[in-house]
mmCIF file with all atom_site columns, C-alpha atoms in Angstrom:
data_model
loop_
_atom_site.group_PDB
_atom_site.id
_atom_site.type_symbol
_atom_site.label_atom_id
_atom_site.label_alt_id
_atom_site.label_comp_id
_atom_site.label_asym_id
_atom_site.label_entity_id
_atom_site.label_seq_id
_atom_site.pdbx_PDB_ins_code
_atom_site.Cartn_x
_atom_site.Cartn_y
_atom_site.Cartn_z
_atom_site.occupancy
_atom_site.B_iso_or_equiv
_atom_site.pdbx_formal_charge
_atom_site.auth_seq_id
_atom_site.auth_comp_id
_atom_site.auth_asym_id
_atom_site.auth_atom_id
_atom_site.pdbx_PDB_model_num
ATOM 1   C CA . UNK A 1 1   ? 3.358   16.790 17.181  1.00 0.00 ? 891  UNK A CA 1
ATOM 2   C CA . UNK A 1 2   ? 4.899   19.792 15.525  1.00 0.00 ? 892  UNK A CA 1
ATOM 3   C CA . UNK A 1 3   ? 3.002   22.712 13.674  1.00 0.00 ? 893  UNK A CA 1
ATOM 4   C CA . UNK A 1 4   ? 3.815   21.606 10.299  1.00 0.00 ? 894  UNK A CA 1
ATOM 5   C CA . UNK A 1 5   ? 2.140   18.158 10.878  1.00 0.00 ? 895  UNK A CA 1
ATOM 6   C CA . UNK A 1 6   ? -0.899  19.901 12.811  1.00 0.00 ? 896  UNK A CA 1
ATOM 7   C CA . UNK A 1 7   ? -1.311  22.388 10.075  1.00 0.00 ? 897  UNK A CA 1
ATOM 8   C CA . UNK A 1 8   ? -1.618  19.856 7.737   1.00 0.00 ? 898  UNK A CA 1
ATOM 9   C CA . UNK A 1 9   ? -3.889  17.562 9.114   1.00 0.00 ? 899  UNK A CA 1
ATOM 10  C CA . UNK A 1 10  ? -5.974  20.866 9.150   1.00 0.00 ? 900  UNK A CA 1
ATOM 11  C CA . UNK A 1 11  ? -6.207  21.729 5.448   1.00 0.00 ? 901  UNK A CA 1
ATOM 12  C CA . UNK A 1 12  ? -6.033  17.456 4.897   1.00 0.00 ? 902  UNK A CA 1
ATOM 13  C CA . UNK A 1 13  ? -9.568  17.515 6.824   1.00 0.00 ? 903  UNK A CA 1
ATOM 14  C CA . UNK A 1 14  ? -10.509 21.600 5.394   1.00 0.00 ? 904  UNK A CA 1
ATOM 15  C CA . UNK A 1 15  ? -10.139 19.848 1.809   1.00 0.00 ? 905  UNK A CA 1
ATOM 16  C CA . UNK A 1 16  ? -12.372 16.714 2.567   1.00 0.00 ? 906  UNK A CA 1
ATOM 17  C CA . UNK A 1 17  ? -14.959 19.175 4.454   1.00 0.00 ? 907  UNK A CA 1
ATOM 18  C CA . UNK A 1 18  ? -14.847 21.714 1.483   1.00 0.00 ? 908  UNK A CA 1
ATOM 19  C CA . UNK A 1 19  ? -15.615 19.577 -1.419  1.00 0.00 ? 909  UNK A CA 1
ATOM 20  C CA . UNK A 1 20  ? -18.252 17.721 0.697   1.00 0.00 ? 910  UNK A CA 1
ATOM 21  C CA . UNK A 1 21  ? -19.915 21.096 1.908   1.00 0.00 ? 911  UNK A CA 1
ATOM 22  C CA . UNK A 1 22  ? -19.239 22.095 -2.268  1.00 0.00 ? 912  UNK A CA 1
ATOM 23  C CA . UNK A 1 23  ? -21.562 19.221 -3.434  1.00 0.00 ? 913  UNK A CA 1
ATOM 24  C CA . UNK A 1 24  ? -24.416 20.113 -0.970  1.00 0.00 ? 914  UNK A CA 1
ATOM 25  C CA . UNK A 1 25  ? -24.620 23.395 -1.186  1.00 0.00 ? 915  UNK A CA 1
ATOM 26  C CA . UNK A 1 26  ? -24.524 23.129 -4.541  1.00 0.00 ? 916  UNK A CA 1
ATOM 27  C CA . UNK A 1 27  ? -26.595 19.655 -5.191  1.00 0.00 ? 917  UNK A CA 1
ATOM 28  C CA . UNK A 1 28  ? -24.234 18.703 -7.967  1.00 0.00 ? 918  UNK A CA 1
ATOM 29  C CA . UNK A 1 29  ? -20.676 16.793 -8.334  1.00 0.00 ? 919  UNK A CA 1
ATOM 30  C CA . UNK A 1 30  ? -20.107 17.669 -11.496 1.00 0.00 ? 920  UNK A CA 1
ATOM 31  C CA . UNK A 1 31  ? -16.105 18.829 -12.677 1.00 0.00 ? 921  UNK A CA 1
ATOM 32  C CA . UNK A 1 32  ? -15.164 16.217 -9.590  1.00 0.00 ? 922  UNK A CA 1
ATOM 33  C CA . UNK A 1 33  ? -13.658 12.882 -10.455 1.00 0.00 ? 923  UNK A CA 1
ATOM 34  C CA . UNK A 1 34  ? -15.944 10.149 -8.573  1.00 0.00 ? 924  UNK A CA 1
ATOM 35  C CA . UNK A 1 35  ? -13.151 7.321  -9.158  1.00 0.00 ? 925  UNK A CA 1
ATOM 36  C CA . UNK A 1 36  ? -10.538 9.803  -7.274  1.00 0.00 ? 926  UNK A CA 1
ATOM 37  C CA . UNK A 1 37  ? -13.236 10.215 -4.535  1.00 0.00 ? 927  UNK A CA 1
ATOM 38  C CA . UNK A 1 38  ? -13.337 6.101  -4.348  1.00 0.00 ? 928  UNK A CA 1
ATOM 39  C CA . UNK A 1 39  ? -9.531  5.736  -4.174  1.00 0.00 ? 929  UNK A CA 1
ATOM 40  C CA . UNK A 1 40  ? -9.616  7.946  -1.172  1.00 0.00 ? 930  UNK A CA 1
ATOM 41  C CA . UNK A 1 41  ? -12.150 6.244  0.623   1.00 0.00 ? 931  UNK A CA 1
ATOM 42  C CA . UNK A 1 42  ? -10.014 2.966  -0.292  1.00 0.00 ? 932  UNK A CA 1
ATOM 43  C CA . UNK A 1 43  ? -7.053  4.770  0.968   1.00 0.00 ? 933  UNK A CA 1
ATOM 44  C CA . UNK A 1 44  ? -8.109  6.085  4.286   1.00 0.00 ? 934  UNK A CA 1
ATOM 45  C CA . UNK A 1 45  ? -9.600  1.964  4.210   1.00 0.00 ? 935  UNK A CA 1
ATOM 46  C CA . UNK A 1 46  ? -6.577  0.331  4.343   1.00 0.00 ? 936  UNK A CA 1
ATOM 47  C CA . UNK A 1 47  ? -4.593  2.916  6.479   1.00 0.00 ? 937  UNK A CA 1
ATOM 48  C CA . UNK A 1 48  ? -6.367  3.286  9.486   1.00 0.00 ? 938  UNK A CA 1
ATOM 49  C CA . UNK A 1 49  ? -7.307  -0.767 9.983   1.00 0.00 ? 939  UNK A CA 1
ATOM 50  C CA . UNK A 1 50  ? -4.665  -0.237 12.942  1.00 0.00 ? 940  UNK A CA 1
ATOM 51  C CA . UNK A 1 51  ? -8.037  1.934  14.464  1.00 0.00 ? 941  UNK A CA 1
ATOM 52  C CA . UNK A 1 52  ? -8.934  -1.664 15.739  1.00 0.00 ? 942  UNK A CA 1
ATOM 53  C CA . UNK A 1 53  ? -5.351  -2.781 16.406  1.00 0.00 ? 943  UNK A CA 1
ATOM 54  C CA . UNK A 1 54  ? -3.063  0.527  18.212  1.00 0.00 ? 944  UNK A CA 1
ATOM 55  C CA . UNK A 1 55  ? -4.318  3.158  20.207  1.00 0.00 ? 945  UNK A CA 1
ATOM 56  C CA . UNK A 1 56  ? -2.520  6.199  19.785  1.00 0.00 ? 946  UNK A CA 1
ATOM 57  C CA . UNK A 1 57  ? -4.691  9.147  20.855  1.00 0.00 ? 947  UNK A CA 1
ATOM 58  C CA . UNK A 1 58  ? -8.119  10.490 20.836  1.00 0.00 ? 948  UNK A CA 1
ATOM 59  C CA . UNK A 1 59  ? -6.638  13.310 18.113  1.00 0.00 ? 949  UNK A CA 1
ATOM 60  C CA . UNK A 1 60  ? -5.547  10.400 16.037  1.00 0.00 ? 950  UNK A CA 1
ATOM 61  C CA . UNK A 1 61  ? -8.182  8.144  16.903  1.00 0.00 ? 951  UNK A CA 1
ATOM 62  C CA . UNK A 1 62  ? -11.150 11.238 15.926  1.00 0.00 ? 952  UNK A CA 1
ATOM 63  C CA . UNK A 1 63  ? -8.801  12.320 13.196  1.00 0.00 ? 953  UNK A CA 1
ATOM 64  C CA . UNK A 1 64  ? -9.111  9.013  11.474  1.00 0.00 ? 954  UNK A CA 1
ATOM 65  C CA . UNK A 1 65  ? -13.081 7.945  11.897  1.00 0.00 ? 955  UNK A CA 1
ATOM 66  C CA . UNK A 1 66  ? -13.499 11.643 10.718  1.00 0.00 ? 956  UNK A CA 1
ATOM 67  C CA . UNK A 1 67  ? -11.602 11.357 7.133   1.00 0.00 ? 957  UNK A CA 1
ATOM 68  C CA . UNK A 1 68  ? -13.216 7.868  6.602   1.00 0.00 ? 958  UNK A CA 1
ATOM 69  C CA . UNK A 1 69  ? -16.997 9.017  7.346   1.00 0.00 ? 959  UNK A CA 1
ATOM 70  C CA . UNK A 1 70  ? -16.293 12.290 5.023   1.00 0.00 ? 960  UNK A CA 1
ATOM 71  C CA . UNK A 1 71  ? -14.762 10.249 2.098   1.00 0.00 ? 961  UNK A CA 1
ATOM 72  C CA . UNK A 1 72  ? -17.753 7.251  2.112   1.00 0.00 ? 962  UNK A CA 1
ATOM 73  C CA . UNK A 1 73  ? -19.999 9.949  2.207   1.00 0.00 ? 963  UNK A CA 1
ATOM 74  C CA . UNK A 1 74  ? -18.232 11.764 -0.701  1.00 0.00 ? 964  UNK A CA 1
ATOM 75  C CA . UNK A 1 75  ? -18.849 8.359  -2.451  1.00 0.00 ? 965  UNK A CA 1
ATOM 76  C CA . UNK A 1 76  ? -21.946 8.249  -1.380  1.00 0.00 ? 966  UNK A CA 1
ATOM 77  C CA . UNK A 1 77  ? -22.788 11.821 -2.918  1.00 0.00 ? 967  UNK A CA 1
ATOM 78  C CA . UNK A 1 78  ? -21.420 11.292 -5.751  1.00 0.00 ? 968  UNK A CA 1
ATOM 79  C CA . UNK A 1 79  ? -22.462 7.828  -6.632  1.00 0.00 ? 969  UNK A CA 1
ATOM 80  C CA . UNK A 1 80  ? -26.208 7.918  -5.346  1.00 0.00 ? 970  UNK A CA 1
ATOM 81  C CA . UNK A 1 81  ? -27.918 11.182 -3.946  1.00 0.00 ? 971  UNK A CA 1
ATOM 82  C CA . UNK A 1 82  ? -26.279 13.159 -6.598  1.00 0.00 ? 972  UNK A CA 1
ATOM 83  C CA . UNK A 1 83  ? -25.716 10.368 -9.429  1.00 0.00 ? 973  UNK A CA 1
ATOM 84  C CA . UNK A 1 84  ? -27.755 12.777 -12.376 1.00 0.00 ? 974  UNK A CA 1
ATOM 85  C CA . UNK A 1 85  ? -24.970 15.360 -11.822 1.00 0.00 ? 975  UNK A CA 1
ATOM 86  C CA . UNK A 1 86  ? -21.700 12.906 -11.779 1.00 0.00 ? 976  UNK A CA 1
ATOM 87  C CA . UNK A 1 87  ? -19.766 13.599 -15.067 1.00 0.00 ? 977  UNK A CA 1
ATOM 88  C CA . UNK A 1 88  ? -19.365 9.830  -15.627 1.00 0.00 ? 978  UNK A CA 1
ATOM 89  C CA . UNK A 1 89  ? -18.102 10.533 -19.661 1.00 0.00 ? 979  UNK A CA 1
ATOM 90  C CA . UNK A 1 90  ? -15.451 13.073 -18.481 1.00 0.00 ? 980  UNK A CA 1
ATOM 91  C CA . UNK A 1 91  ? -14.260 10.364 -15.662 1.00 0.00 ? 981  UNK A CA 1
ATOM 92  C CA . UNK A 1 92  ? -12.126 7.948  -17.717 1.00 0.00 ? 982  UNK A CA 1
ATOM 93  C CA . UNK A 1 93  ? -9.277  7.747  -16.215 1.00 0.00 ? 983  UNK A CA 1
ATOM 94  C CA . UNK A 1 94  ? -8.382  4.163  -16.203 1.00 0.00 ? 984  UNK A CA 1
ATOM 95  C CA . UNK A 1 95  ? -7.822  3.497  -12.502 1.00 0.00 ? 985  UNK A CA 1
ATOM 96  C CA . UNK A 1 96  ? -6.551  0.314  -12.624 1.00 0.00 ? 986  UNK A CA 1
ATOM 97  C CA . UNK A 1 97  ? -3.670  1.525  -13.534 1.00 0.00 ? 987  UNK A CA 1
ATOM 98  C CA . UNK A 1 98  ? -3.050  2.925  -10.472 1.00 0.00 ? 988  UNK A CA 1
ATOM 99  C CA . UNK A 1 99  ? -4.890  0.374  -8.314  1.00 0.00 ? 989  UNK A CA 1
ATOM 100 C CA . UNK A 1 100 ? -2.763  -2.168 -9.834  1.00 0.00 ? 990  UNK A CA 1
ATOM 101 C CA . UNK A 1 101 ? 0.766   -1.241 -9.686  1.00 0.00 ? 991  UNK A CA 1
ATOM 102 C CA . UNK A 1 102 ? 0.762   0.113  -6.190  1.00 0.00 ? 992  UNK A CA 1
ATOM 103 C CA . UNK A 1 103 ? -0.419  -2.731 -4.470  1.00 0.00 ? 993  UNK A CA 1
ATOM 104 C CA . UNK A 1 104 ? 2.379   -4.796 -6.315  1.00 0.00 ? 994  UNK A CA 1
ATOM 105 C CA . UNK A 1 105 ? 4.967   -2.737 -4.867  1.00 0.00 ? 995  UNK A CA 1
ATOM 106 C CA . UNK A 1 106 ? 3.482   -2.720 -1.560  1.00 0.00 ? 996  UNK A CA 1
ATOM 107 C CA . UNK A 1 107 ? 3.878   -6.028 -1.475  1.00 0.00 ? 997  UNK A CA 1
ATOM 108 C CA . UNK A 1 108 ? 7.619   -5.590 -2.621  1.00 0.00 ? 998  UNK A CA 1
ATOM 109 C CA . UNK A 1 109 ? 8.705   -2.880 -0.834  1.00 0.00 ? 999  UNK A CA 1
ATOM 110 C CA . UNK A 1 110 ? 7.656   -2.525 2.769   1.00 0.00 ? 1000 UNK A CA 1
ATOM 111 C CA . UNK A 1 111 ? 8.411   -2.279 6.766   1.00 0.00 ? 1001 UNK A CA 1
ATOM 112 C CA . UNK A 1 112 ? 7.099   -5.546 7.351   1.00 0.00 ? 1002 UNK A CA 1
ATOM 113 C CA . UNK A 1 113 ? 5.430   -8.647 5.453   1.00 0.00 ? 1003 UNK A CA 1
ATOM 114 C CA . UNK A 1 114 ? 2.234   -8.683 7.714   1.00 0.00 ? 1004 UNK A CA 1
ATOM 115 C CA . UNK A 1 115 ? -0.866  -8.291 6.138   1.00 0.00 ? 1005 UNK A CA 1
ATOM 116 C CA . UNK A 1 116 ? -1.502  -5.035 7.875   1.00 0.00 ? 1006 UNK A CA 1
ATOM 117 C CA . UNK A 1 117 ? 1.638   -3.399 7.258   1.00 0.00 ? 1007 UNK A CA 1
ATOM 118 C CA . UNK A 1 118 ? 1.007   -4.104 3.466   1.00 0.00 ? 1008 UNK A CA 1
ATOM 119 C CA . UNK A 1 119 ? -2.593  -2.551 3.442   1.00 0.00 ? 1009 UNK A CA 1
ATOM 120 C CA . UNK A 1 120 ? -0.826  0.488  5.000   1.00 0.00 ? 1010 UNK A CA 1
ATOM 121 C CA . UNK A 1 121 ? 1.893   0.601  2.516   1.00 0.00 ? 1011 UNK A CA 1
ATOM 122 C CA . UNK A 1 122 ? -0.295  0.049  -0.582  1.00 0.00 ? 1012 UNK A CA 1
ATOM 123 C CA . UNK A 1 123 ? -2.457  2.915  0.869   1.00 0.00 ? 1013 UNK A CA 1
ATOM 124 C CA . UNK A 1 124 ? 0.337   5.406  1.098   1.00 0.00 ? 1014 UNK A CA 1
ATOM 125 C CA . UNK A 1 125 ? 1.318   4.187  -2.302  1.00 0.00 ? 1015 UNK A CA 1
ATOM 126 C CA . UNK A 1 126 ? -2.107  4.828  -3.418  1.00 0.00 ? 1016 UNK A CA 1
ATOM 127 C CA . UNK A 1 127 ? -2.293  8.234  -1.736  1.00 0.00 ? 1017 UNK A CA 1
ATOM 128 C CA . UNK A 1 128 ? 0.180   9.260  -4.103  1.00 0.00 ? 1018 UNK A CA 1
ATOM 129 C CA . UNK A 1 129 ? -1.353  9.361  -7.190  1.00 0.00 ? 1019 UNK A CA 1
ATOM 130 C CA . UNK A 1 130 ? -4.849  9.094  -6.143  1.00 0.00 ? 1020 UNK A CA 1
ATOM 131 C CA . UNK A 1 131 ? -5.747  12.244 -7.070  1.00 0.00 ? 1021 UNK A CA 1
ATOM 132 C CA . UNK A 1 132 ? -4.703  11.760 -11.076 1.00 0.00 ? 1022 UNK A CA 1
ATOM 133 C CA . UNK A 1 133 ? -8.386  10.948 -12.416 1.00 0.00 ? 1023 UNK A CA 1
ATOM 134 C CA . UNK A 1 134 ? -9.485  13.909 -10.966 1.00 0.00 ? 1024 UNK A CA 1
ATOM 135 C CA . UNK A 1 135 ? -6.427  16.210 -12.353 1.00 0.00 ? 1025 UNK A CA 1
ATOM 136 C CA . UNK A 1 136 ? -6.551  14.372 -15.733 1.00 0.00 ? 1026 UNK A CA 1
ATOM 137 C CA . UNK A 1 137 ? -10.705 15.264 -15.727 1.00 0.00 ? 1027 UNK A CA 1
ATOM 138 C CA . UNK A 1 138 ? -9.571  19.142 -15.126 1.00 0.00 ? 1028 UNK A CA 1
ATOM 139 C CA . UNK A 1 139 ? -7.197  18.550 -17.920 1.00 0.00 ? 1029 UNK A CA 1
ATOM 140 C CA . UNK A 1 140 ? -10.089 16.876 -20.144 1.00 0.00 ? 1030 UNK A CA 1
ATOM 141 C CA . UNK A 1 141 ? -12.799 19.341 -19.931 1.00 0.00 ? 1031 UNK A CA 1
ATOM 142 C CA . UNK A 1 142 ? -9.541  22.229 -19.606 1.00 0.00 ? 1032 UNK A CA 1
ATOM 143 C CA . UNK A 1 143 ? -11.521 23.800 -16.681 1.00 0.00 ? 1033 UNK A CA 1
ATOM 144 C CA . UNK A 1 144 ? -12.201 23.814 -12.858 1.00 0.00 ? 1034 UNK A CA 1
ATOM 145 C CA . UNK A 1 145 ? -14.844 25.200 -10.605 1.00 0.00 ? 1035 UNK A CA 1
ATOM 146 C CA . UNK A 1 146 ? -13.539 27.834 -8.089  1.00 0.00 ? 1036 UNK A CA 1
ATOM 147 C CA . UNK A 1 147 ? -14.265 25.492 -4.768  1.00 0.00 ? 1037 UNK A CA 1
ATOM 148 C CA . UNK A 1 148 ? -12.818 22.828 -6.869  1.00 0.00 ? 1038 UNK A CA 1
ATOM 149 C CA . UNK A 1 149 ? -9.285  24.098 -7.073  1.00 0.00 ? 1039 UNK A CA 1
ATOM 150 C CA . UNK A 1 150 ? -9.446  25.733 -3.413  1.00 0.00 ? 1040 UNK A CA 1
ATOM 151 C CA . UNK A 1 151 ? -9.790  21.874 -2.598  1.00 0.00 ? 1041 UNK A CA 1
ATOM 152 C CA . UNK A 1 152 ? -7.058  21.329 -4.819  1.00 0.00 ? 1042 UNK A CA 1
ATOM 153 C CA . UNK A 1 153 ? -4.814  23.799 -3.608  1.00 0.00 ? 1043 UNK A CA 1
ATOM 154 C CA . UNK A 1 154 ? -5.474  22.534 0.207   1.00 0.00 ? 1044 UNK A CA 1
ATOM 155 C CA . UNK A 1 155 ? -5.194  19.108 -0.893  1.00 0.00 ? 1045 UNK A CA 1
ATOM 156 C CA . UNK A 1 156 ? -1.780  19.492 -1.766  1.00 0.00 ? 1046 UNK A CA 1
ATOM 157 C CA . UNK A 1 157 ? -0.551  21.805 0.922   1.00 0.00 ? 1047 UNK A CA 1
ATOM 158 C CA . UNK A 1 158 ? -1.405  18.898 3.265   1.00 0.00 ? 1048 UNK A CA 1
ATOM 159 C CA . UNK A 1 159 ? 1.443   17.401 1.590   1.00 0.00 ? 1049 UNK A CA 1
ATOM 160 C CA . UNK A 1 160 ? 3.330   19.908 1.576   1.00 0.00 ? 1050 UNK A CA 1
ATOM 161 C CA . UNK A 1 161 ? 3.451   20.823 4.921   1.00 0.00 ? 1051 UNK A CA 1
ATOM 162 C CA . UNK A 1 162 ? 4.119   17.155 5.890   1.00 0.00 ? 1052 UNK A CA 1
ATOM 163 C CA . UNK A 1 163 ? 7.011   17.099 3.861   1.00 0.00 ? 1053 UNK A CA 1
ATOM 164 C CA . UNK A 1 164 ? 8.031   19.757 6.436   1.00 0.00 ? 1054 UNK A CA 1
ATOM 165 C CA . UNK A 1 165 ? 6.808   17.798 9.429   1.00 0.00 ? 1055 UNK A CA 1
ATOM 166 C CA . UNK A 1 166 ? 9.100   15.104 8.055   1.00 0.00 ? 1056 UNK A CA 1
ATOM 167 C CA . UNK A 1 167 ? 12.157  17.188 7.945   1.00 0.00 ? 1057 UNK A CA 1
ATOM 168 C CA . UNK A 1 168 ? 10.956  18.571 11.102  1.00 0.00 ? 1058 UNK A CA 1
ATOM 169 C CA . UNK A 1 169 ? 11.094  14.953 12.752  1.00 0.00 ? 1059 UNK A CA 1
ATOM 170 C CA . UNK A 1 170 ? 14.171  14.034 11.022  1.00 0.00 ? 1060 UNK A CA 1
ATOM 171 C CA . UNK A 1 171 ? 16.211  16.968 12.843  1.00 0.00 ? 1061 UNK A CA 1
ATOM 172 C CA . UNK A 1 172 ? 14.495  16.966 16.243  1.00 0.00 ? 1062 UNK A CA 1
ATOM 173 C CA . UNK A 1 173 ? 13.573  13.432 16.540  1.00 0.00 ? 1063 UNK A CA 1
ATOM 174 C CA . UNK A 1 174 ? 16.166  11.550 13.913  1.00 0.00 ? 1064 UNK A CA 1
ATOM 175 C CA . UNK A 1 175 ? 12.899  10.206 12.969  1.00 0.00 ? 1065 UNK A CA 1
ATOM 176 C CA . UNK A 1 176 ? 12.160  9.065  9.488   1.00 0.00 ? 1066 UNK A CA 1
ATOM 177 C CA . UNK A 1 177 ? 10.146  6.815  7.409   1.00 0.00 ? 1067 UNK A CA 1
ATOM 178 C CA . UNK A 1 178 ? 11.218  6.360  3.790   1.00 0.00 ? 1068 UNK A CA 1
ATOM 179 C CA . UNK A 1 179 ? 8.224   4.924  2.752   1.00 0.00 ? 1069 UNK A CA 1
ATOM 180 C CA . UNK A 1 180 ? 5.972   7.881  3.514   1.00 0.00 ? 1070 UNK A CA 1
ATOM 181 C CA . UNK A 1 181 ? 8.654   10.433 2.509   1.00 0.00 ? 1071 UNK A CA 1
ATOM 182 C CA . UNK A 1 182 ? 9.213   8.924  -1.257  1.00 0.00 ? 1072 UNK A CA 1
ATOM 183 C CA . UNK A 1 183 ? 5.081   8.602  -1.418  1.00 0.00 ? 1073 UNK A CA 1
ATOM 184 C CA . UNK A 1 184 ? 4.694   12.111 0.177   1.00 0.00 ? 1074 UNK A CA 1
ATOM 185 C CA . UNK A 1 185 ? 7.369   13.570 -2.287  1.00 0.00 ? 1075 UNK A CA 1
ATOM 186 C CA . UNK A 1 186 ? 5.960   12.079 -5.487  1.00 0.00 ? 1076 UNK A CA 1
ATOM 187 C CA . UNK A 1 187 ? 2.546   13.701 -3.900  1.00 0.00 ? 1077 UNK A CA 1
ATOM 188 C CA . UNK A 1 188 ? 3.414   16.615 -3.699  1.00 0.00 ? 1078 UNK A CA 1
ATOM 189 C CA . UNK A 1 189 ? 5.341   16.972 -7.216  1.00 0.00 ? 1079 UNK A CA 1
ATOM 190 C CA . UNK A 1 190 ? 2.285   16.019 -8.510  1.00 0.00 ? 1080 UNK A CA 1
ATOM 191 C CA . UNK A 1 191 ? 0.429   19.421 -7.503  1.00 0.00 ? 1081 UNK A CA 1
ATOM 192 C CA . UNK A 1 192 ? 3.063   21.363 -8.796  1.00 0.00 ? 1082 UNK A CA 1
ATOM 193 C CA . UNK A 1 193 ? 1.857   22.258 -12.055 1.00 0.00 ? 1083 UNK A CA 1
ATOM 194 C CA . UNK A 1 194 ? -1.764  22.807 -10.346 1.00 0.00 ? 1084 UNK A CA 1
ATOM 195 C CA . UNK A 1 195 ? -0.101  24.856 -7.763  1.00 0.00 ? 1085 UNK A CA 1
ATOM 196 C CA . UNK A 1 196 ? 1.240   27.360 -10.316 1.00 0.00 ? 1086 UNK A CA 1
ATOM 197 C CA . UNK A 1 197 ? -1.913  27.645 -11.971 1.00 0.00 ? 1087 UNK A CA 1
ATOM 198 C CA . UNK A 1 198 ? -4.102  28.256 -8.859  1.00 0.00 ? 1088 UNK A CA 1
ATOM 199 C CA . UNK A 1 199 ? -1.418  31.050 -7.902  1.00 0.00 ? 1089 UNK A CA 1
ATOM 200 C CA . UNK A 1 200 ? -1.614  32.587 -11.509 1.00 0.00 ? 1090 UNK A CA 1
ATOM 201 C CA . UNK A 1 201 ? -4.804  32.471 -11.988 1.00 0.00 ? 1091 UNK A CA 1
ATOM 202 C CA . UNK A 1 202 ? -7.341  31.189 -8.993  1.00 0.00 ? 1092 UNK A CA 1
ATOM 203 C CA . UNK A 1 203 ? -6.178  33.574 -6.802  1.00 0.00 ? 1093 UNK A CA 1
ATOM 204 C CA . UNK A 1 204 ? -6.317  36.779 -9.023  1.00 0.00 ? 1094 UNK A CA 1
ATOM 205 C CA . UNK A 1 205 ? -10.144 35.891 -9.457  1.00 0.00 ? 1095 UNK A CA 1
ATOM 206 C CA . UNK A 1 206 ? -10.573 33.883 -12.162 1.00 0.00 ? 1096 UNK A CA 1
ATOM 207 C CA . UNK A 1 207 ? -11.489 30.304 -13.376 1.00 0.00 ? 1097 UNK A CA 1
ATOM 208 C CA . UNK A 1 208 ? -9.127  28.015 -13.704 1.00 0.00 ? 1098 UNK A CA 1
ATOM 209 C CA . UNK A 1 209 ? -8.965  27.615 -17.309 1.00 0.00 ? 1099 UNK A CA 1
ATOM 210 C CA . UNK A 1 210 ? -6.354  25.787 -19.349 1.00 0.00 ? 1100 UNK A CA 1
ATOM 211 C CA . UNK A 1 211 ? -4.813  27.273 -22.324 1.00 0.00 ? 1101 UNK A CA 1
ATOM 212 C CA . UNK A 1 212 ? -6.417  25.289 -25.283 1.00 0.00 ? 1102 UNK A CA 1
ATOM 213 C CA . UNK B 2 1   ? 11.768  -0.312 13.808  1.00 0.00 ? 1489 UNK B CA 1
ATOM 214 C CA . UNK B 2 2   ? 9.083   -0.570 16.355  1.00 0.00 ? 1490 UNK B CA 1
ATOM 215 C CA . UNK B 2 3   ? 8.309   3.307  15.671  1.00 0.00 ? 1491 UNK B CA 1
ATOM 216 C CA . UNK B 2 4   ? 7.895   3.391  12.133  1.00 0.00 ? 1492 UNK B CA 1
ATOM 217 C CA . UNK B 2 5   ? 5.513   0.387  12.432  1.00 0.00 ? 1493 UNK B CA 1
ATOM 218 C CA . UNK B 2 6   ? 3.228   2.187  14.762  1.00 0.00 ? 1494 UNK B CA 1
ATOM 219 C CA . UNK B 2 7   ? 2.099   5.040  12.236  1.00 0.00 ? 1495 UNK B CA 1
ATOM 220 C CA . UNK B 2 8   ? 1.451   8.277  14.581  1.00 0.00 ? 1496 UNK B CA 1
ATOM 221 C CA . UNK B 2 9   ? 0.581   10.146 11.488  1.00 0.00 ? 1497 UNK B CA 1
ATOM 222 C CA . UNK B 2 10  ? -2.685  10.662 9.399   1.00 0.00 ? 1498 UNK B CA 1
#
């Protein structure tokens, strides 16, 4: 495992800790997306079914039963203890559209036509653009909390930096796997434009704020 | 590919 793909798993899990430890503290989702929350909990689902299947080590092995407990109990936050404070009128994205289309291509373009290898594919697929209800909310209500674009901002140097694991791997290893690269590229382009606004504007101490 | 199918990453 290289730095680029340690450091990333890092601010992966320092996202999913930070907006959890954000709703506690604070006793209130609102400004996050609960449908965005849900597609992550469906995503780390599907991908790590191969926790009952393949060892591969205890990192990968803690890694994984560690993002799935934190996302269902995102869901859970947001969805029950905390259900007076979800923003349920500002979450409209329509996710089907998302749901929908990925898993059709999963089942057209994969590494193999086994039912696992599909649920893995449709997850990274999913990955991808999971995050748009909660980006198009920000764009709705033209505002995000603070903690809410730190997780954000870490959310998308995960992918980041595993777009430089995967060139790392590609050099050093001649490893590569298109699937996750193509995903982990239209990821990351989607952060972009949230990326120069947290640099503009998060970091020189103010709310993000979009111009009306 | 037996590698790609095993899915080391997160």
């Amino acid at each position: 495992m290289n730095l680029f793909r340690f450091l990333g798993d890092l601010s992966h899990l320092l996202a999913i800790i930070l907006l959890l430890l954000k709703i506690w503290k604070s006793r209130s989702c609102a400004g996050i997306s609960g449908k965005s929350q849900v597609l992550f909990a469906v995503v780390f689902t599907a991908r790590y079914l191969d926790l009952f299947t393949n060892y591969i080590s205890l990192y990968n092995t803690c890694m994984k039963v560690v993002y799935i407990a934190c996302s269902f109990t995102t869901v859970w936050l947001i969805y029950s203890k905390f259900k007076a404070t979800y923003d349920g009128n500002h979450d409209t994205f329509r996710v089907e559209f998302l749901v929908v289309p990925t898993a059709i291509l999963a089942f057209l373009v994969n590494h193999d036509f086994t039912p696992l290898e599909i649920l893995w594919t449709f997850s990274i697929y999913l990955e991808s653009v999971a995050i748009l209800p909660q980006l198009f909310m920000v764009s709705k209500t033209g505002e995000a909390e603070t903690i809410t674009s730190h997780y954000l901002f870490a959310l998308g140097v995960y992918r980041t930096l595993y777009l430089f694991n995967w060139i790392w791997r590609y050099h050093f290893e001649g490893f590569f796997d298109l699937i996750a690269i193509v995903a982990g590229l239209v990821q990351t382009v989607l952060y972009c434009d949230f990326f120069y606004l947290y640099i503009t504007k998060v970091l020189k101490g103010k709310k993000l704020s979009l111009p009306a | 590919q037996d590698t790609i199918l095993t899915h080391d990453e997160l």
